[in-house]
PDB file of C-alpha atoms in Angstrom:
ATOM      1  CA  UNK A   1      86.937  94.965 106.603  1.00  0.00           C
ATOM      2  CA  UNK A   2      83.667  96.465 105.458  1.00  0.00           C
ATOM      3  CA  UNK A   3      83.256 100.228 105.551  1.00  0.00           C
ATOM      4  CA  UNK A   4      81.103 103.053 104.294  1.00  0.00           C
ATOM      5  CA  UNK A   5      81.664 103.924 100.653  1.00  0.00           C
ATOM      6  CA  UNK A   6      81.302 107.008  98.537  1.00  0.00           C
ATOM      7  CA  UNK A   7      78.138 106.697  96.506  1.00  0.00           C
ATOM      8  CA  UNK A   8      79.285 108.372  93.293  1.00  0.00           C
ATOM      9  CA  UNK A   9      75.848 108.236  91.653  1.00  0.00           C
ATOM     10  CA  UNK A  10      74.278 109.967  94.633  1.00  0.00           C
ATOM     11  CA  UNK A  11      77.110 112.496  94.844  1.00  0.00           C
ATOM     12  CA  UNK A  12      76.634 113.272  91.158  1.00  0.00           C
ATOM     13  CA  UNK A  13      72.928 113.941  91.713  1.00  0.00           C
ATOM     14  CA  UNK A  14      73.476 116.035  94.827  1.00  0.00           C
ATOM     15  CA  UNK A  15      76.567 117.983  93.765  1.00  0.00           C
ATOM     16  CA  UNK A  16      76.609 118.379  89.951  1.00  0.00           C
ATOM     17  CA  UNK A  17      79.031 121.331  90.142  1.00  0.00           C
ATOM     18  CA  UNK A  18      81.739 118.656  90.684  1.00  0.00           C
ATOM     19  CA  UNK A  19      80.689 116.557  87.693  1.00  0.00           C
ATOM     20  CA  UNK A  20      84.211 116.599  86.246  1.00  0.00           C
ATOM     21  CA  UNK A  21      85.443 114.905  89.403  1.00  0.00           C
ATOM     22  CA  UNK A  22      82.660 112.320  89.465  1.00  0.00           C
ATOM     23  CA  UNK A  23      83.386 111.585  85.782  1.00  0.00           C
ATOM     24  CA  UNK A  24      87.017 111.046  86.721  1.00  0.00           C
ATOM     25  CA  UNK A  25      86.075 108.583  89.470  1.00  0.00           C
ATOM     26  CA  UNK A  26      83.842 106.692  87.035  1.00  0.00           C
ATOM     27  CA  UNK A  27      86.703 106.497  84.536  1.00  0.00           C
ATOM     28  CA  UNK A  28      88.947 104.994  87.218  1.00  0.00           C
ATOM     29  CA  UNK A  29      86.692 101.914  87.321  1.00  0.00           C
ATOM     30  CA  UNK A  30      86.774 101.199  83.582  1.00  0.00           C
ATOM     31  CA  UNK A  31      88.794  98.258  82.185  1.00  0.00           C
ATOM     32  CA  UNK A  32      92.367  98.995  81.108  1.00  0.00           C
ATOM     33  CA  UNK A  33      92.697  98.877  77.321  1.00  0.00           C
ATOM     34  CA  UNK A  34      95.207 100.098  74.723  1.00  0.00           C
ATOM     35  CA  UNK A  35      97.624 102.886  75.476  1.00  0.00           C
ATOM     36  CA  UNK A  36     100.415 101.782  77.810  1.00  0.00           C
ATOM     37  CA  UNK A  37      98.749  98.508  78.833  1.00  0.00           C
ATOM     38  CA  UNK A  38     101.873  96.463  78.044  1.00  0.00           C
ATOM     39  CA  UNK A  39     103.977  98.665  80.326  1.00  0.00           C
ATOM     40  CA  UNK A  40     101.403  98.397  83.107  1.00  0.00           C
ATOM     41  CA  UNK A  41     101.393  94.626  82.636  1.00  0.00           C
ATOM     42  CA  UNK A  42     105.170  94.357  83.205  1.00  0.00           C
ATOM     43  CA  UNK A  43     105.032  96.566  86.309  1.00  0.00           C
ATOM     44  CA  UNK A  44     102.062  94.744  87.814  1.00  0.00           C
ATOM     45  CA  UNK A  45     103.607  91.313  87.248  1.00  0.00           C
ATOM     46  CA  UNK A  46     106.684  92.561  89.116  1.00  0.00           C
ATOM     47  CA  UNK A  47     104.570  94.079  91.909  1.00  0.00           C
ATOM     48  CA  UNK A  48     102.562  90.878  92.478  1.00  0.00           C
ATOM     49  CA  UNK A  49     105.341  88.358  91.820  1.00  0.00           C
ATOM     50  CA  UNK A  50     105.606  87.297  95.489  1.00  0.00           C
ATOM     51  CA  UNK A  51     101.888  86.567  95.834  1.00  0.00           C
ATOM     52  CA  UNK A  52     100.294  83.152  95.745  1.00  0.00           C
ATOM     53  CA  UNK A  53      96.761  83.886  96.914  1.00  0.00           C
ATOM     54  CA  UNK A  54      94.721  86.739  95.419  1.00  0.00           C
ATOM     55  CA  UNK A  55      97.375  87.333  92.762  1.00  0.00           C
ATOM     56  CA  UNK A  56      94.812  87.958  90.014  1.00  0.00           C
ATOM     57  CA  UNK A  57      92.832  90.420  92.135  1.00  0.00           C
ATOM     58  CA  UNK A  58      95.928  92.450  93.032  1.00  0.00           C
ATOM     59  CA  UNK A  59      97.153  92.354  89.439  1.00  0.00           C
ATOM     60  CA  UNK A  60      93.827  93.693  88.179  1.00  0.00           C
ATOM     61  CA  UNK A  61      93.669  96.544  90.694  1.00  0.00           C
ATOM     62  CA  UNK A  62      97.334  97.303  89.973  1.00  0.00           C
ATOM     63  CA  UNK A  63      96.559  97.746  86.269  1.00  0.00           C
ATOM     64  CA  UNK A  64      93.843 100.271  87.089  1.00  0.00           C
ATOM     65  CA  UNK A  65      96.003 102.124  89.627  1.00  0.00           C
ATOM     66  CA  UNK A  66      98.804 102.569  87.078  1.00  0.00           C
ATOM     67  CA  UNK A  67      96.413 103.679  84.336  1.00  0.00           C
ATOM     68  CA  UNK A  68      94.701 106.105  86.703  1.00  0.00           C
ATOM     69  CA  UNK A  69      97.988 107.647  87.854  1.00  0.00           C
ATOM     70  CA  UNK A  70      99.542 107.819  84.376  1.00  0.00           C
ATOM     71  CA  UNK A  71      99.694 111.435  83.205  1.00  0.00           C
ATOM     72  CA  UNK A  72     100.073 110.133  79.654  1.00  0.00           C
ATOM     73  CA  UNK A  73      96.680 108.431  79.899  1.00  0.00           C
ATOM     74  CA  UNK A  74      93.490 109.720  78.350  1.00  0.00           C
ATOM     75  CA  UNK A  75      91.395 110.355  81.478  1.00  0.00           C
ATOM     76  CA  UNK A  76      92.888 113.747  82.361  1.00  0.00           C
ATOM     77  CA  UNK A  77      90.951 116.648  83.915  1.00  0.00           C
ATOM     78  CA  UNK A  78      92.041 120.228  83.326  1.00  0.00           C
ATOM     79  CA  UNK A  79      93.385 121.849  86.473  1.00  0.00           C
ATOM     80  CA  UNK A  80      93.914 118.551  88.320  1.00  0.00           C
ATOM     81  CA  UNK A  81      97.599 118.344  89.231  1.00  0.00           C
ATOM     82  CA  UNK A  82      99.389 115.061  89.805  1.00  0.00           C
ATOM     83  CA  UNK A  83      99.301 115.521  93.596  1.00  0.00           C
ATOM     84  CA  UNK A  84      95.525 116.089  93.521  1.00  0.00           C
ATOM     85  CA  UNK A  85      95.114 113.181  91.118  1.00  0.00           C
ATOM     86  CA  UNK A  86      97.081 111.058  93.590  1.00  0.00           C
ATOM     87  CA  UNK A  87      94.525 112.001  96.267  1.00  0.00           C
ATOM     88  CA  UNK A  88      91.661 111.064  93.943  1.00  0.00           C
ATOM     89  CA  UNK A  89      93.217 107.682  93.139  1.00  0.00           C
ATOM     90  CA  UNK A  90      93.647 106.918  96.848  1.00  0.00           C
ATOM     91  CA  UNK A  91      90.040 107.986  97.486  1.00  0.00           C
ATOM     92  CA  UNK A  92      88.806 105.816  94.626  1.00  0.00           C
ATOM     93  CA  UNK A  93      90.897 102.886  95.839  1.00  0.00           C
ATOM     94  CA  UNK A  94      89.454 103.110  99.341  1.00  0.00           C
ATOM     95  CA  UNK A  95      86.032 103.053  97.722  1.00  0.00           C
ATOM     96  CA  UNK A  96      86.935 100.053  95.540  1.00  0.00           C
ATOM     97  CA  UNK A  97      89.170  97.730  97.517  1.00  0.00           C
ATOM     98  CA  UNK A  98      86.481  96.688 100.007  1.00  0.00           C
ATOM     99  CA  UNK A  99      84.462  95.280  97.115  1.00  0.00           C
ATOM    100  CA  UNK A 100      87.300  92.917  96.241  1.00  0.00           C
ATOM    101  CA  UNK A 101      88.646  92.446  99.789  1.00  0.00           C
ATOM    102  CA  UNK A 102      92.226  93.601  99.254  1.00  0.00           C
ATOM    103  CA  UNK A 103      94.031  94.285 102.518  1.00  0.00           C
ATOM    104  CA  UNK A 104      97.725  93.533 101.872  1.00  0.00           C
ATOM    105  CA  UNK A 105      99.294  96.929 102.590  1.00  0.00           C
ATOM    106  CA  UNK A 106     102.790  95.768 101.578  1.00  0.00           C
ATOM    107  CA  UNK A 107     101.586  94.928  98.076  1.00  0.00           C
ATOM    108  CA  UNK A 108      99.645  98.188  97.792  1.00  0.00           C
ATOM    109  CA  UNK A 109     102.738 100.134  98.897  1.00  0.00           C
ATOM    110  CA  UNK A 110     104.787  98.295  96.269  1.00  0.00           C
ATOM    111  CA  UNK A 111     102.290  99.022  93.501  1.00  0.00           C
ATOM    112  CA  UNK A 112     102.283 102.737  94.312  1.00  0.00           C
ATOM    113  CA  UNK A 113     106.071 102.781  94.636  1.00  0.00           C
ATOM    114  CA  UNK A 114     106.480 101.185  91.204  1.00  0.00           C
ATOM    115  CA  UNK A 115     103.970 103.643  89.741  1.00  0.00           C
ATOM    116  CA  UNK A 116     106.784 106.178  90.085  1.00  0.00           C
ATOM    117  CA  UNK A 117     108.483 104.527  87.105  1.00  0.00           C
ATOM    118  CA  UNK A 118     105.803 106.053  84.882  1.00  0.00           C
ATOM    119  CA  UNK A 119     107.093 109.351  83.540  1.00  0.00           C
ATOM    120  CA  UNK A 120     105.875 112.256  81.449  1.00  0.00           C
ATOM    121  CA  UNK A 121     108.713 113.582  79.350  1.00  0.00           C
ATOM    122  CA  UNK A 122     111.777 113.364  81.578  1.00  0.00           C
ATOM    123  CA  UNK A 123     109.840 114.088  84.762  1.00  0.00           C
ATOM    124  CA  UNK A 124     109.019 111.386  87.276  1.00  0.00           C
ATOM    125  CA  UNK A 125     105.925 111.685  89.464  1.00  0.00           C
ATOM    126  CA  UNK A 126     105.400 109.837  92.721  1.00  0.00           C
ATOM    127  CA  UNK A 127     102.242 108.928  94.588  1.00  0.00           C
ATOM    128  CA  UNK A 128     102.194 107.146  97.941  1.00  0.00           C
ATOM    129  CA  UNK A 129      99.533 104.688  99.005  1.00  0.00           C
ATOM    130  CA  UNK A 130      97.405 106.153 101.784  1.00  0.00           C
ATOM    131  CA  UNK A 131      95.774 103.699 104.184  1.00  0.00           C
ATOM    132  CA  UNK A 132      92.742 105.579 105.502  1.00  0.00           C
ATOM    133  CA  UNK A 133      91.653 102.678 107.713  1.00  0.00           C
ATOM    134  CA  UNK A 134      94.959 102.708 109.595  1.00  0.00           C
ATOM    135  CA  UNK A 135      95.080 106.474 110.046  1.00  0.00           C
ATOM    136  CA  UNK A 136      91.491 107.478 110.862  1.00  0.00           C
ATOM    137  CA  UNK A 137      88.521 106.135 112.782  1.00  0.00           C
ATOM    138  CA  UNK A 138      86.078 107.698 110.307  1.00  0.00           C
ATOM    139  CA  UNK A 139      87.843 107.495 106.920  1.00  0.00           C
ATOM    140  CA  UNK A 140      84.852 108.389 104.741  1.00  0.00           C
ATOM    141  CA  UNK A 141      84.516 111.852 106.307  1.00  0.00           C
ATOM    142  CA  UNK A 142      88.248 112.427 105.799  1.00  0.00           C
ATOM    143  CA  UNK A 143      87.885 111.484 102.135  1.00  0.00           C
ATOM    144  CA  UNK A 144      84.983 113.908 101.750  1.00  0.00           C
ATOM    145  CA  UNK A 145      87.089 116.591 103.396  1.00  0.00           C
ATOM    146  CA  UNK A 146      89.991 115.931 101.014  1.00  0.00           C
ATOM    147  CA  UNK A 147      87.662 116.117  98.008  1.00  0.00           C
ATOM    148  CA  UNK A 148      86.446 119.408  99.472  1.00  0.00           C
ATOM    149  CA  UNK A 149      89.987 120.745  99.822  1.00  0.00           C
ATOM    150  CA  UNK A 150      91.120 119.581  96.376  1.00  0.00           C
ATOM    151  CA  UNK A 151      88.174 121.385  94.749  1.00  0.00           C
ATOM    152  CA  UNK A 152      88.197 124.540  96.853  1.00  0.00           C
ATOM    153  CA  UNK A 153      88.455 126.849  93.828  1.00  0.00           C
ATOM    154  CA  UNK A 154      85.432 125.291  92.113  1.00  0.00           C
ATOM    155  CA  UNK A 155      83.401 125.558  95.320  1.00  0.00           C
ATOM    156  CA  UNK A 156      84.535 129.127  95.967  1.00  0.00           C
ATOM    157  CA  UNK A 157      83.730 130.257  92.415  1.00  0.00           C
ATOM    158  CA  UNK A 158      80.301 128.609  92.547  1.00  0.00           C
ATOM    159  CA  UNK A 159      79.419 130.278  95.845  1.00  0.00           C
ATOM    160  CA  UNK A 160      80.414 133.662  94.446  1.00  0.00           C
ATOM    161  CA  UNK A 161      77.777 133.340  91.688  1.00  0.00           C
ATOM    162  CA  UNK A 162      74.549 133.281  93.643  1.00  0.00           C
ATOM    163  CA  UNK A 163      72.283 133.293  90.613  1.00  0.00           C
ATOM    164  CA  UNK A 164      73.861 130.381  88.784  1.00  0.00           C
ATOM    165  CA  UNK A 165      72.293 126.949  88.512  1.00  0.00           C
ATOM    166  CA  UNK A 166      74.697 125.141  90.853  1.00  0.00           C
ATOM    167  CA  UNK A 167      74.679 127.701  93.681  1.00  0.00           C
ATOM    168  CA  UNK A 168      72.059 125.922  95.814  1.00  0.00           C
ATOM    169  CA  UNK A 169      73.731 122.539  95.246  1.00  0.00           C
ATOM    170  CA  UNK A 170      77.041 124.020  96.364  1.00  0.00           C
ATOM    171  CA  UNK A 171      75.511 125.614  99.459  1.00  0.00           C
ATOM    172  CA  UNK A 172      73.960 122.271 100.353  1.00  0.00           C
ATOM    173  CA  UNK A 173      77.361 120.637  99.928  1.00  0.00           C
ATOM    174  CA  UNK A 174      78.950 123.132 102.311  1.00  0.00           C
ATOM    175  CA  UNK A 175      76.281 122.655 104.945  1.00  0.00           C
ATOM    176  CA  UNK A 176      76.556 118.879 104.671  1.00  0.00           C
ATOM    177  CA  UNK A 177      80.327 118.721 104.833  1.00  0.00           C
ATOM    178  CA  UNK A 178      80.935 121.017 107.794  1.00  0.00           C
ATOM    179  CA  UNK A 179      78.684 121.381 110.814  1.00  0.00           C
ATOM    180  CA  UNK A 180      79.218 121.979 114.484  1.00  0.00           C
ATOM    181  CA  UNK A 181      79.367 118.331 115.540  1.00  0.00           C
ATOM    182  CA  UNK A 182      82.264 117.705 113.137  1.00  0.00           C
ATOM    183  CA  UNK A 183      84.156 120.880 113.962  1.00  0.00           C
ATOM    184  CA  UNK A 184      86.491 119.297 116.507  1.00  0.00           C
ATOM    185  CA  UNK A 185      87.427 116.511 114.090  1.00  0.00           C
ATOM    186  CA  UNK A 186      88.057 118.993 111.281  1.00  0.00           C
ATOM    187  CA  UNK A 187      90.215 121.201 113.497  1.00  0.00           C
ATOM    188  CA  UNK A 188      92.391 118.242 114.452  1.00  0.00           C
ATOM    189  CA  UNK A 189      92.727 117.034 110.853  1.00  0.00           C
ATOM    190  CA  UNK A 190      93.508 120.467 109.475  1.00  0.00           C
ATOM    191  CA  UNK A 191      96.052 121.229 112.168  1.00  0.00           C
ATOM    192  CA  UNK A 192      97.672 117.866 111.522  1.00  0.00           C
ATOM    193  CA  UNK A 193      97.872 118.567 107.797  1.00  0.00           C
ATOM    194  CA  UNK A 194      98.864 122.210 108.395  1.00  0.00           C
ATOM    195  CA  UNK A 195      95.903 123.512 106.421  1.00  0.00           C
ATOM    196  CA  UNK A 196      94.915 126.186 108.944  1.00  0.00           C
ATOM    197  CA  UNK A 197      94.401 128.938 106.369  1.00  0.00           C
ATOM    198  CA  UNK A 198      92.234 126.711 104.154  1.00  0.00           C
ATOM    199  CA  UNK A 199      90.004 125.892 107.101  1.00  0.00           C
ATOM    200  CA  UNK A 200      89.428 129.585 107.802  1.00  0.00           C
ATOM    201  CA  UNK A 201      88.452 130.028 104.126  1.00  0.00           C
ATOM    202  CA  UNK A 202      86.001 127.117 104.315  1.00  0.00           C
ATOM    203  CA  UNK A 203      84.354 128.426 107.471  1.00  0.00           C
ATOM    204  CA  UNK A 204      83.758 131.860 105.941  1.00  0.00           C
ATOM    205  CA  UNK A 205      80.805 130.356 104.043  1.00  0.00           C
ATOM    206  CA  UNK A 206      79.038 129.003 107.136  1.00  0.00           C
ATOM    207  CA  UNK A 207      76.408 130.715 109.319  1.00  0.00           C
ATOM    208  CA  UNK A 208      78.097 132.212 112.399  1.00  0.00           C
ATOM    209  CA  UNK A 209      81.402 131.967 110.550  1.00  0.00           C
ATOM    210  CA  UNK A 210      82.947 134.688 112.750  1.00  0.00           C
ATOM    211  CA  UNK A 211      82.520 132.416 115.761  1.00  0.00           C
ATOM    212  CA  UNK A 212      84.132 129.427 114.086  1.00  0.00           C
ATOM    213  CA  UNK A 213      87.009 131.494 112.708  1.00  0.00           C
ATOM    214  CA  UNK A 214      87.799 132.921 116.146  1.00  0.00           C
ATOM    215  CA  UNK A 215      87.757 129.404 117.527  1.00  0.00           C
ATOM    216  CA  UNK A 216      90.181 128.187 114.858  1.00  0.00           C
ATOM    217  CA  UNK A 217      92.488 131.145 115.353  1.00  0.00           C
ATOM    218  CA  UNK A 218      92.811 130.181 119.016  1.00  0.00           C
ATOM    219  CA  UNK A 219      94.348 126.912 117.841  1.00  0.00           C
ATOM    220  CA  UNK A 220      96.782 128.444 115.327  1.00  0.00           C
TER     221      UNK A 220
END
């Protein structure tokens, strides 16, 4: 099913204060080479063993998913925890899978489940596959909201430095991501995810923020 995609090049131009994140998304698309490629190969052959059609396509995306989730890999970003990285990989995958028409949720679940066999030291990290199309009518706005939440500290710090180069870009980002017409959707999403306090923090940067905050507090 075709859907709207994140335009990373446009996002990079419009919101350069998140360049580290856009760099990460670009790195997710690169071919898998070196490193733990042999381990990824074994896992992906196991994950796609039951397939007859589209086996190559699922194998290829599996290799990238494992590389992108692997904390031992080279494309790490300071301050990005595994849980946030998991969000980014799911966002990237939503943006990518439409291009190659991959819709077998059972296989995607299996790939993400097997990704838990990748460890750093003695610690195992898990990441679940998140099917935006099944959970939301407007997935692309939810993805933008999750990117917003995952980078709240960067956005907050940028807005606190009014004279710096990225201030206007950041303000534009805020105004684009949250406006009155989307408020009801955001309230429902945030309440569902139990992010009430984060929503209040986000709204503090909007015009008439006191009105929005009072409205949110009526729901809490």
